[in-house]
Short mmCIF file of C-alpha atoms and ligand atoms in Angstrom, two decimals:
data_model
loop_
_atom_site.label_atom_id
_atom_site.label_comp_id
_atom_site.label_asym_id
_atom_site.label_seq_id
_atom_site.Cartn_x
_atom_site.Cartn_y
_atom_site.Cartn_z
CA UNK A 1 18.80 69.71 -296.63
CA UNK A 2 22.42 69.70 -297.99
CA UNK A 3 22.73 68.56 -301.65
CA UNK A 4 25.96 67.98 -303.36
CA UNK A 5 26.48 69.86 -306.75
CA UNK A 6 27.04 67.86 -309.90
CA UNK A 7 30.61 69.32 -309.71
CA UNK A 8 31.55 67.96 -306.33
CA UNK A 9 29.60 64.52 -307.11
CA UNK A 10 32.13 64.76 -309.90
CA UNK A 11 35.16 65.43 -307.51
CA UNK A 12 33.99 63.00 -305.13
CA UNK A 13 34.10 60.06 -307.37
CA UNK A 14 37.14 60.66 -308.57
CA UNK A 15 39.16 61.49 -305.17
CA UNK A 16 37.03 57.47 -304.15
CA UNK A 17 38.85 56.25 -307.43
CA UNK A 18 41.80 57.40 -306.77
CA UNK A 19 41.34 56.31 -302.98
CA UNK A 20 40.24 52.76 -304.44
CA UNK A 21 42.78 52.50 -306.69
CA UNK A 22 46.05 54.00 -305.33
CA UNK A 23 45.65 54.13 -301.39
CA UNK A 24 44.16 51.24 -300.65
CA UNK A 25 46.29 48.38 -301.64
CA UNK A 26 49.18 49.94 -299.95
CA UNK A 27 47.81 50.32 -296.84
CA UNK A 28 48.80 47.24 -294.87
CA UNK A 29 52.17 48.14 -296.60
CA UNK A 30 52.72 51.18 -294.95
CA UNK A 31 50.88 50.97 -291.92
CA UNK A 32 53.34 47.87 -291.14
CA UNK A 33 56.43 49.84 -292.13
CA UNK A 34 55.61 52.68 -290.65
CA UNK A 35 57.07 54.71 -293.77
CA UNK A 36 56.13 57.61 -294.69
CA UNK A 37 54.20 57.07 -298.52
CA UNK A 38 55.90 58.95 -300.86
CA UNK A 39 55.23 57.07 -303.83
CA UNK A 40 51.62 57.50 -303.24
CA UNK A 41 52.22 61.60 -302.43
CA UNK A 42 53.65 61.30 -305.78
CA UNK A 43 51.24 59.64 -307.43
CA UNK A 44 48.40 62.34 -305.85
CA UNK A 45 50.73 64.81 -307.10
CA UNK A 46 50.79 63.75 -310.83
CA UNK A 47 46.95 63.49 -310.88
CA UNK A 48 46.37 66.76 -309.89
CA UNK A 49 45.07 65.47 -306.41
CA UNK A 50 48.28 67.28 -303.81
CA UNK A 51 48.24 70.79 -305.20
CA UNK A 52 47.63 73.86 -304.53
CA UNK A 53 45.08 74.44 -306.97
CA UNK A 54 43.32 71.45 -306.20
CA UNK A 55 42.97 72.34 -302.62
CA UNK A 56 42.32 76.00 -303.61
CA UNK A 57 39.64 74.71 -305.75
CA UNK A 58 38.57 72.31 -302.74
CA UNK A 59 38.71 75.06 -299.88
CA UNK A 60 37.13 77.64 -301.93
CA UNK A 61 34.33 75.89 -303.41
CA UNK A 62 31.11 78.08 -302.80
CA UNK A 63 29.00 74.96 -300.67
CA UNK A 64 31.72 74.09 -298.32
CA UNK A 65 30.84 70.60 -298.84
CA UNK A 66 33.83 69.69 -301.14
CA UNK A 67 36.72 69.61 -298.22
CA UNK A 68 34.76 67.29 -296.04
CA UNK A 69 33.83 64.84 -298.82
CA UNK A 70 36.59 65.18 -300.35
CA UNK A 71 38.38 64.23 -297.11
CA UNK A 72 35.76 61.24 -296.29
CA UNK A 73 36.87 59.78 -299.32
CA UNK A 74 41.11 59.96 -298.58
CA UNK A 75 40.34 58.31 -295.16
CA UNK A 76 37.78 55.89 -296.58
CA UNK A 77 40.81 55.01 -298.69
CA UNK A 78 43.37 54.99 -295.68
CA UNK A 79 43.78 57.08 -292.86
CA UNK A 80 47.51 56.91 -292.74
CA UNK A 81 48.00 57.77 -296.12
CA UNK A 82 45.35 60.16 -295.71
CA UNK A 83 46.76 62.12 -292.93
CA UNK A 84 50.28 62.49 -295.34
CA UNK A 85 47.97 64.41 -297.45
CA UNK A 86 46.27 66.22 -295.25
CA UNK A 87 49.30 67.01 -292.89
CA UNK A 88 50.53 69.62 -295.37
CA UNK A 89 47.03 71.21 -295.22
CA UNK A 90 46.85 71.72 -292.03
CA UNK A 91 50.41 73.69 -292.13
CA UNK A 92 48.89 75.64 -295.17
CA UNK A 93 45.60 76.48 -293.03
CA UNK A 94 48.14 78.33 -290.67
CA UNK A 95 49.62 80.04 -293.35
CA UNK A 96 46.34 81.14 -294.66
CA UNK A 97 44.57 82.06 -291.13
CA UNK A 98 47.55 84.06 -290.27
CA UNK A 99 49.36 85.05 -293.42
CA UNK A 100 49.37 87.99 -295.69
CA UNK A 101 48.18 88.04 -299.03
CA UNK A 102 51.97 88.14 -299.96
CA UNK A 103 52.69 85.79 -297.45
CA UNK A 104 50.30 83.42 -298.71
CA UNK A 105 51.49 83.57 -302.52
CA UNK A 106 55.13 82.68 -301.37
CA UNK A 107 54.60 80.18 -299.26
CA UNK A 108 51.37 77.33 -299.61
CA UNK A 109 53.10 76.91 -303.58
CA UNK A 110 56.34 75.66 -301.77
CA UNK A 111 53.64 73.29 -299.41
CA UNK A 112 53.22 70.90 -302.22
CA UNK A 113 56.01 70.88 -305.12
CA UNK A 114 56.25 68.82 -308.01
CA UNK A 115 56.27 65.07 -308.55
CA UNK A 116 59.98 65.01 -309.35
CA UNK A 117 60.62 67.36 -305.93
CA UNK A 118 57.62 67.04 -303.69
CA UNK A 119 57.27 69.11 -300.95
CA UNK A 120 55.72 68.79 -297.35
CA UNK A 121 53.95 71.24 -294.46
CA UNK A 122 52.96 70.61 -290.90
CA UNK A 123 51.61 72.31 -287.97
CA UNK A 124 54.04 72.52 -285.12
CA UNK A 125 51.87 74.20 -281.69
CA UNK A 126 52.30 71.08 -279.50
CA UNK A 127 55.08 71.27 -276.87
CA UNK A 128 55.99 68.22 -274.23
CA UNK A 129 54.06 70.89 -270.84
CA UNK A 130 52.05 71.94 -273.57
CA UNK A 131 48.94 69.81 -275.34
CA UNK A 132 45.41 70.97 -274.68
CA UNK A 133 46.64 74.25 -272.65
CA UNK A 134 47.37 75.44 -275.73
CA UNK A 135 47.65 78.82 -274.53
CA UNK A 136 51.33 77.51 -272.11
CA UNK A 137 53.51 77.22 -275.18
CA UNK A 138 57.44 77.91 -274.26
CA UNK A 139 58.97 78.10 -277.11
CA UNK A 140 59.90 81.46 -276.99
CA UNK A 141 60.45 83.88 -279.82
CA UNK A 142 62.34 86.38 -279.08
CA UNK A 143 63.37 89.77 -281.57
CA UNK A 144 66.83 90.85 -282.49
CA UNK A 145 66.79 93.65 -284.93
CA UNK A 146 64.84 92.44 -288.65
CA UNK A 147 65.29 89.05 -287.30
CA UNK A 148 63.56 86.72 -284.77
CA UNK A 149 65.04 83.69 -282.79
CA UNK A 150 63.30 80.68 -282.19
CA UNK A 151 63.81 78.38 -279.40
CA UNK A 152 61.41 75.53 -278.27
CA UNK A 153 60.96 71.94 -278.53
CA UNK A 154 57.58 70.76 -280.47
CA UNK A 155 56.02 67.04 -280.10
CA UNK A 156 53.54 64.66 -282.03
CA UNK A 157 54.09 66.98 -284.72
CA UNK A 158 52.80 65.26 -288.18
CA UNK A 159 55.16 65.39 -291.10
CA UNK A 160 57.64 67.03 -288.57
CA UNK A 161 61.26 67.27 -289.61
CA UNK A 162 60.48 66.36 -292.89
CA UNK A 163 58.36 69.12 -293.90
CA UNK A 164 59.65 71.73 -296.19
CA UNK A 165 57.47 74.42 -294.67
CA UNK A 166 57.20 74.02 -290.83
CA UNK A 167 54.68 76.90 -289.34
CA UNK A 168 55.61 77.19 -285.88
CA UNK A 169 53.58 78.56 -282.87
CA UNK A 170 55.90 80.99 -280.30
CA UNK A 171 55.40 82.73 -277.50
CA UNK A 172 56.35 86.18 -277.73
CA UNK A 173 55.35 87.21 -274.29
CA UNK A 174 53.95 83.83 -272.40
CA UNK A 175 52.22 86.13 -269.23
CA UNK A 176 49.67 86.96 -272.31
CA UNK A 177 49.28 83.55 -272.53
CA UNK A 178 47.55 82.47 -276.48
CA UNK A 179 47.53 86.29 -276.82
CA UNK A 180 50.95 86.57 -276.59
CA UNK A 181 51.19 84.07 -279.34
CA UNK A 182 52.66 84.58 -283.10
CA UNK A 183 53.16 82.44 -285.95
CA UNK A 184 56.49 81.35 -288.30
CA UNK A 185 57.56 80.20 -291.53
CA UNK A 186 60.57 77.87 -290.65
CA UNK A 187 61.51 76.51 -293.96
CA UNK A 188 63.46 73.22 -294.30
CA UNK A 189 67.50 73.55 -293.78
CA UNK A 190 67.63 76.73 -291.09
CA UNK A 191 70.21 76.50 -289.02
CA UNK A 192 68.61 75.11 -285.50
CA UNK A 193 65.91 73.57 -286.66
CA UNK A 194 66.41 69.43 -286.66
CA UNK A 195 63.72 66.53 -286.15
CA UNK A 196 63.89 65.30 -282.57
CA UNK A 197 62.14 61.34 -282.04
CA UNK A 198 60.46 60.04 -284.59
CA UNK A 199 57.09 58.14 -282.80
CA UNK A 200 55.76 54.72 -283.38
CA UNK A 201 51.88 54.54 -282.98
CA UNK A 202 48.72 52.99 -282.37
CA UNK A 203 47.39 53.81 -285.57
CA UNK A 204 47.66 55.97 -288.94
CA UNK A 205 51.14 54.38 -289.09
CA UNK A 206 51.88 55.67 -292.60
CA UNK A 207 52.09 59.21 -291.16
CA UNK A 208 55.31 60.51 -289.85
CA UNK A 209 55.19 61.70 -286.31
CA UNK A 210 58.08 63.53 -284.91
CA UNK A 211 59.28 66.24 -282.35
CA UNK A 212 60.60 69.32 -283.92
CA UNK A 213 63.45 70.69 -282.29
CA UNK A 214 64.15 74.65 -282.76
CA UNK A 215 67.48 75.72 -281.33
CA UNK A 216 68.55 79.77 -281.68
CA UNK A 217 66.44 79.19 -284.93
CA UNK A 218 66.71 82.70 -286.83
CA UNK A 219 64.10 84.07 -289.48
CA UNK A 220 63.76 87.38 -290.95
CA UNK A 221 60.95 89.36 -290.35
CA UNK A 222 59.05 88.14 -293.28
CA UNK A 223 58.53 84.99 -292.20
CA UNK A 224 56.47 86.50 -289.11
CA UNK A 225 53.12 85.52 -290.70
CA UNK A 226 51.04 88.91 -290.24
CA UNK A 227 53.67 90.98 -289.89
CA UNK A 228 55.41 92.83 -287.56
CA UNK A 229 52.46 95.94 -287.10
CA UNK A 230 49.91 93.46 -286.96
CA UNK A 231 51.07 91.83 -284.00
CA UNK A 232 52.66 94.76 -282.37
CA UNK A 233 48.90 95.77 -282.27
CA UNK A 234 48.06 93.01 -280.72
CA UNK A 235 50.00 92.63 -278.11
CA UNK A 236 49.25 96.42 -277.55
CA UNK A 237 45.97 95.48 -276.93
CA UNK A 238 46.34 92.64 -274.89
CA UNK A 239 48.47 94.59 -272.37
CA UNK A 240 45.99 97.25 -272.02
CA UNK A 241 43.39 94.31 -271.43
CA UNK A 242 41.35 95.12 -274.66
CA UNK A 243 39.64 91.91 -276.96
CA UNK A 244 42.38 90.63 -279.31
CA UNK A 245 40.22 88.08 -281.00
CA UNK A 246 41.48 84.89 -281.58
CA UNK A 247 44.72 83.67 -282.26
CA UNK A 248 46.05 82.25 -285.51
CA UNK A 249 46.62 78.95 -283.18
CA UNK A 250 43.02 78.66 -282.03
CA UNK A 251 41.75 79.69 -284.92
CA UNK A 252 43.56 77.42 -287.17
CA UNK A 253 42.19 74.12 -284.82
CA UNK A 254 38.78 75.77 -285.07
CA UNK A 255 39.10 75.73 -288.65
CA UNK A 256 39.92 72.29 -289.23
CA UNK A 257 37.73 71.07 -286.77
CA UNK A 258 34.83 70.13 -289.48
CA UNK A 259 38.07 68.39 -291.80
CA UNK A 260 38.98 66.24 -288.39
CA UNK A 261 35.07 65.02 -288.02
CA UNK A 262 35.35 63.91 -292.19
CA UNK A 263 38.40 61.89 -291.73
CA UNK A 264 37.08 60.20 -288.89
CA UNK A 265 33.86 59.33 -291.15
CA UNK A 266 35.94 58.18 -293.52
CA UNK A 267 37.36 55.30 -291.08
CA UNK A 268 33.70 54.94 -289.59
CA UNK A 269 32.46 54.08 -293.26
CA UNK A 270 35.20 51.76 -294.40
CA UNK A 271 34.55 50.09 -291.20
CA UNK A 272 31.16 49.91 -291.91
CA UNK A 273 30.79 48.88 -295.10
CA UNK A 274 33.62 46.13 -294.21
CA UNK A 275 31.38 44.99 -291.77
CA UNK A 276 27.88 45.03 -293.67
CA UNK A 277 29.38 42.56 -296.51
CA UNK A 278 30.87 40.63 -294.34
CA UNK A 279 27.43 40.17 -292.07
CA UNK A 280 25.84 39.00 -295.52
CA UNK A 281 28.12 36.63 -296.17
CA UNK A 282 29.77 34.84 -293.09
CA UNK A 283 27.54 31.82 -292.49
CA UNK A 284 26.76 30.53 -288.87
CA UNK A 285 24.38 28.01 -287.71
CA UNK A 286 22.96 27.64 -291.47
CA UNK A 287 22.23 32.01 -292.17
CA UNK A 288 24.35 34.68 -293.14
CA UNK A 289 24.76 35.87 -289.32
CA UNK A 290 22.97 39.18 -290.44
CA UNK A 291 20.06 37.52 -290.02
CA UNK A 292 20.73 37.91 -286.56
CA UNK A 293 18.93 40.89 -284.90
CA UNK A 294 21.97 40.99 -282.77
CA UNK A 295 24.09 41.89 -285.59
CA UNK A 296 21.75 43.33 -287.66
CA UNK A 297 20.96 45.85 -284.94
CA UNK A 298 24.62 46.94 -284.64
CA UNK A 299 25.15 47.96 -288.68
CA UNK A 300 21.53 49.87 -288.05
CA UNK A 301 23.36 51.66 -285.26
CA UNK A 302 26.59 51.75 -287.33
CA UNK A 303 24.94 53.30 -290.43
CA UNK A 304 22.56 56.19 -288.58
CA UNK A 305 25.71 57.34 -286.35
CA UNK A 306 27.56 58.07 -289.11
CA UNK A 307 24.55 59.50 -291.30
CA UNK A 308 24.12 61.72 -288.28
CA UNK A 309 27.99 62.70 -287.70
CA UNK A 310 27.74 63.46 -291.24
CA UNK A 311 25.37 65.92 -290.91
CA UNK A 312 27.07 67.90 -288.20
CA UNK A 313 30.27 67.83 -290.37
CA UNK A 314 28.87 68.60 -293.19
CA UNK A 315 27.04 71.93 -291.07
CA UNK A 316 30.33 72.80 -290.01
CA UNK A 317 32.05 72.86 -293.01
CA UNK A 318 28.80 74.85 -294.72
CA UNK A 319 29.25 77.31 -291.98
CA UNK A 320 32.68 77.76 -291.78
CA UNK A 321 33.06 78.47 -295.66
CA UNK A 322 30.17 80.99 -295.53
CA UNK A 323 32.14 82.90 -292.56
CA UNK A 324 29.35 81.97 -290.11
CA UNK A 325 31.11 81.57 -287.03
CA UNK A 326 30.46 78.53 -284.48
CA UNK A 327 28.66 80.27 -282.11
CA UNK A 328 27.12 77.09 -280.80
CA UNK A 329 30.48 75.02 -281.12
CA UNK A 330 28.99 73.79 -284.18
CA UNK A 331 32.68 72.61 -285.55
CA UNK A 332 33.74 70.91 -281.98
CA UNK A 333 30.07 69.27 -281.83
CA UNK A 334 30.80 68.16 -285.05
CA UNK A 335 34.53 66.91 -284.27
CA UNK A 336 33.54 65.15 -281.14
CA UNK A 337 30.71 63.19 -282.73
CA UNK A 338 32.62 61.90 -285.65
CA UNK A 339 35.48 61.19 -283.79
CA UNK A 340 33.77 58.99 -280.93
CA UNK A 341 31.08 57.79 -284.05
CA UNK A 342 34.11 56.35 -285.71
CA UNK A 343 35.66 54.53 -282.19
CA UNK A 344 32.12 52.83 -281.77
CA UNK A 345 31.90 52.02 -285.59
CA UNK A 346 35.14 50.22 -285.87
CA UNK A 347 35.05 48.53 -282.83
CA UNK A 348 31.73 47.18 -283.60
CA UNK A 349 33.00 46.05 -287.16
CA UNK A 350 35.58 43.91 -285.55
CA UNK A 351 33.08 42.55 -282.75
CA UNK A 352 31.16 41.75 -286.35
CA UNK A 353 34.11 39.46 -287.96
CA UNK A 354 34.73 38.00 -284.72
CA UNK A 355 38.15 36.41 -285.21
CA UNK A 356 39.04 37.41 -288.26
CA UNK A 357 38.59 41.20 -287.42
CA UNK A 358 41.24 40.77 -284.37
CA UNK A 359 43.93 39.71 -287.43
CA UNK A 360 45.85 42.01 -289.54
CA UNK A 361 44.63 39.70 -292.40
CA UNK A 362 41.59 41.88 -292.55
CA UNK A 363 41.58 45.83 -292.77
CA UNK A 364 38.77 46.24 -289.74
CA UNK A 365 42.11 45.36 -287.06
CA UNK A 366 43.69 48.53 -288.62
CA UNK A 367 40.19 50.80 -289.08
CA UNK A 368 39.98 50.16 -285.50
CA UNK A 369 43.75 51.11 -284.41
CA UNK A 370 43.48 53.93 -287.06
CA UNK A 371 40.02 55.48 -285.65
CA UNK A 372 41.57 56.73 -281.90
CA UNK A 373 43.37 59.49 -283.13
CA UNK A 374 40.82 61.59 -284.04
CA UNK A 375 39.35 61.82 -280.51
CA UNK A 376 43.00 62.86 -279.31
CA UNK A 377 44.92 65.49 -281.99
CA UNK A 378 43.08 68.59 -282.95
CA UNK A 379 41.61 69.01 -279.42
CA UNK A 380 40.54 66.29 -277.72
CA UNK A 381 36.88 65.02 -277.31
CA UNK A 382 37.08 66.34 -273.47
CA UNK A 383 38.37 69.84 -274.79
CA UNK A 384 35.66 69.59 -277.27
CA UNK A 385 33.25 69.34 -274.73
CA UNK A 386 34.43 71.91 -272.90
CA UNK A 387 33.78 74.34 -275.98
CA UNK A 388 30.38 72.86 -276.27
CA UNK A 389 29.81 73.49 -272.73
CA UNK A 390 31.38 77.00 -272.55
CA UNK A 391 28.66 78.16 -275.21
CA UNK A 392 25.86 76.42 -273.32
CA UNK A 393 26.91 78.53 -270.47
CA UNK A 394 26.67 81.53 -272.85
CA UNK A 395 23.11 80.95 -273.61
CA UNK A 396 23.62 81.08 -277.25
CA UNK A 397 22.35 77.48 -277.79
CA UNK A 398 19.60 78.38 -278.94
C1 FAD B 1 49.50 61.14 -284.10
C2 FAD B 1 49.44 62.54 -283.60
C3 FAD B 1 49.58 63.58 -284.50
C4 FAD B 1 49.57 64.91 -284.04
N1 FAD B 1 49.80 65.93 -284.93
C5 FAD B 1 49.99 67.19 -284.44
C6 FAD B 1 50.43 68.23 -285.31
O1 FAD B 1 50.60 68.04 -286.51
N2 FAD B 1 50.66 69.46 -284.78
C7 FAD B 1 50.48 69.72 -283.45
O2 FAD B 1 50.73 70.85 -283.02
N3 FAD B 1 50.05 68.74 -282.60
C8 FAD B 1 49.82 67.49 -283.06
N4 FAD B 1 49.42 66.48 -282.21
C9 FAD B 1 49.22 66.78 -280.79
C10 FAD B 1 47.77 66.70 -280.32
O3 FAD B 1 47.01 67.74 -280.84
C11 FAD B 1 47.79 66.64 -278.79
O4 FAD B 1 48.31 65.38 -278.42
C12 FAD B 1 46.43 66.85 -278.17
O5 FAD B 1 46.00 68.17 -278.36
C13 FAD B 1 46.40 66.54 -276.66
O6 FAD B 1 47.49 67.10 -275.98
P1 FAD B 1 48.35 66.16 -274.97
O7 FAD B 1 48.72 64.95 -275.74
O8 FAD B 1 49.44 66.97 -274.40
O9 FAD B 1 47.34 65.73 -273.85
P2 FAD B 1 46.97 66.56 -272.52
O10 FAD B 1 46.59 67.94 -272.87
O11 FAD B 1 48.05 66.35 -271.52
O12 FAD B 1 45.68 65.79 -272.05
C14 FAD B 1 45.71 64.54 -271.35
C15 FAD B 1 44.27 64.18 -271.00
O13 FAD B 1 43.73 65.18 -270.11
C16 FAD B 1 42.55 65.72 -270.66
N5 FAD B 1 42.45 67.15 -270.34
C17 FAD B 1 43.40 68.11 -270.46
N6 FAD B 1 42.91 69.31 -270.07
C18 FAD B 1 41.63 69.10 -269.72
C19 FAD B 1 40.59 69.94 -269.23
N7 FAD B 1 40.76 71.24 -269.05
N8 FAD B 1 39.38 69.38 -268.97
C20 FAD B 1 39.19 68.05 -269.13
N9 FAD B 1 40.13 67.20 -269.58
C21 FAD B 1 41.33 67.72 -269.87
C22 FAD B 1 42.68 65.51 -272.17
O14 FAD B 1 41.44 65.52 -272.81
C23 FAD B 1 43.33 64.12 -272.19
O15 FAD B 1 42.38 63.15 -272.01
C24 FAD B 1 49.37 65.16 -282.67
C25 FAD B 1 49.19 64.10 -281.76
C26 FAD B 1 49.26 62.81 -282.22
C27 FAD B 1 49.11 61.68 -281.23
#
């Protein structure tokens, strides 16, 4: 039985304020201009709410259960706005799954800033022949004395271009394929690197999407996240055929599997609870139209699939802060349910208002447009299946 501590309950209300408060009525705003939402960044930043030591605090916390609620909440509040947040964490999680102790100190500060100079992160592994075979990358990196050069183009990247920290996924020898692999710093304003298209979306329209373009790109040595002996090991090992263990790519994704499946729930609940107070009050043939088994049925559905996605998030996370790996594919399980939970959910809440949920007058239109994403980035819900099925095959399923 998982039971929140009085210190995350405490957390938790105040991230849903905050959500309430400062997210939510600029959603349409931003999902219609398709802007990126600084002043709200800004606003998170002066609270406390985008910084490091609030996501230290967050990541760190001994239950695990603090990132995923934490995260419910943001996306409860809006998933585009959300996903600005949270696109800077997922370039720190690369820093910190593949970084130094050094390398961490320098860098995840400079992920965040200050409200008078805020600062941005993002993820960049994608490439254009490159999406769920993550293990294909081409952009190569290539070494040249204490310096490496960079040269690749990355897509769908979120908070691309206009990140101050970009942590980029090479290939340093692609015939190893994801063991080949090695991860950057790219800070903003090195020569080479520019933002390529910027994307216009389904959904979470507040977030920027962009290709990152990386042309004879140089770094220092430094900014090779592990360092140089760590991954001369590696690829040592690799050649001679020996385990390598995973890379910092896969296991950043496996990571942030469990934070995927909370944002998702977040969109599922909003959805949700849209839905249920609507049902109560719309009036057809003389009843609230909840009185309809019909609909009333569908927010029973509604309310145990997310109870239950809940639950494998919230497993996920517990296990993945305790250092217990996912043997069983406990964090994809746990990503694919949420994810295809929160499709059903909002799609349902719209089918609830009828008309009114097909209009951008009402948030359920945008729940639903916002909720496909998160069976798409972060591994998709047939890649999570094929994890799932990979350790079925295993017999560790137990
Ligand atoms: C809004 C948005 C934000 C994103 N943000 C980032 C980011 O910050 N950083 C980043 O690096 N990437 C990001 N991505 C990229 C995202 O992770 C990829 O789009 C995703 O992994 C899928 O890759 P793909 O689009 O190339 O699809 P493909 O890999 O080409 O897949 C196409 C279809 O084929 C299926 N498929 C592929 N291989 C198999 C298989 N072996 N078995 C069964 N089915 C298969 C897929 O499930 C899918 O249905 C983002 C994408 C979007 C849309």
């Amino acid at each position: 039985m998982f039971e929140l501590s009085d210190d995350v309950i405490e957390i938790r209300d105040w991230v849903h304020e905050f959500a309430e408060k400062e997210m939510r009525p600029h959603a349409e705003y931003f999902d219609e201009h398709e802007e990126t939402p600084w002043p709200v960044i800004k606003k998170a930043c002066e609270v406390g709410l985008y910084s490091l030591d609030f996501w230290g605090q967050t990541f760190f916390e001994p239950s695990g259960l603090q990132l995923p609620v934490v995260t419910e909440e943001l996306f409860w509040g809006d998933a585009g706005i959300g996903l600005s947040i949270q696109g800077t964490l997922l370039g720190v999680t690369g820093i910190m799954s593949s970084g130094t102790p050094a390398q961490l100190a320098e860098w995840v500060p400079k992920c965040f800033g200050t409200p008078d100079d805020l600062k941005a992160a993002c993820w960049c592994m994608t490439e254009p022949q490159a999406g769920s075979d993550v293990g294909s990358l081409r952009t190569r990196a290539v070494q040249d004395g204490d310096e490496w050069i960079l040269n690749g183009t990355k897509v769908f990247i979120t908070n691309g271009g206009i990140a101050d920290v970009h942590v980029v996924v090479a290939t340093v020898d692609p015939e190893l394929r994801h063991r080949g692999q090695a991860v950057f710093v790219v800070p903003k304003g090195t020569p080479g690197l520019s933002q390529g298209k910027k994307e216009k979306k389904l959904g979470i329209r507040a977030s920027h999407t962009a290709e990152v373009i990386l042309e004879d790109v140089r770094v220092p040595m430094e900014y090779l996240l592990g360092g140089p002996d760590k991954l001369n090991s590696k690829l040592e090992k690799a050649r001679s055929g020996q385990s390598t263990g995973k890379s910092g790519g896969l296991s950043t994704l496996e990571s942030t599997r469990p934070v995927v499946a909370a944002e998702a729930l977040g969109v599922a609940r909003a959805a949700y609870e849209y839905a249920l107070q609507y049902a109560m009050e719309r009036e057809q043939f003389g009843h609230p139209i909840i009185e309809n088994q019909a609909i009333a049925f569908k927010l029973a559905d509604m309310a145990a699939d997310i109870d239950a996605a809940r639950l494998l998030t919230w497993r996920a996370a517990a296990m993945a802060r305790n250092g217990k790996p996912f043997h069983n594919a406990e964090g994809s399980m746990a990503k694919l349910k949420a994810s295809e939970v929160a499709v059903r959910v909002t799609e349902q809440a719209v089918q609830i208002l009828g008309g009114y949920g097909y209009i951008r007058d009402f948030p359920v239109e945008r729940y639903y447009r916002d909720a496909k994403i998160f069976t798409i980035y972060e591994g998709t819900s047939e890649i999570q299946r094929l994890v799932i099925s990979r350790a079925l095959k295993a017999g560790l399923n137990r």
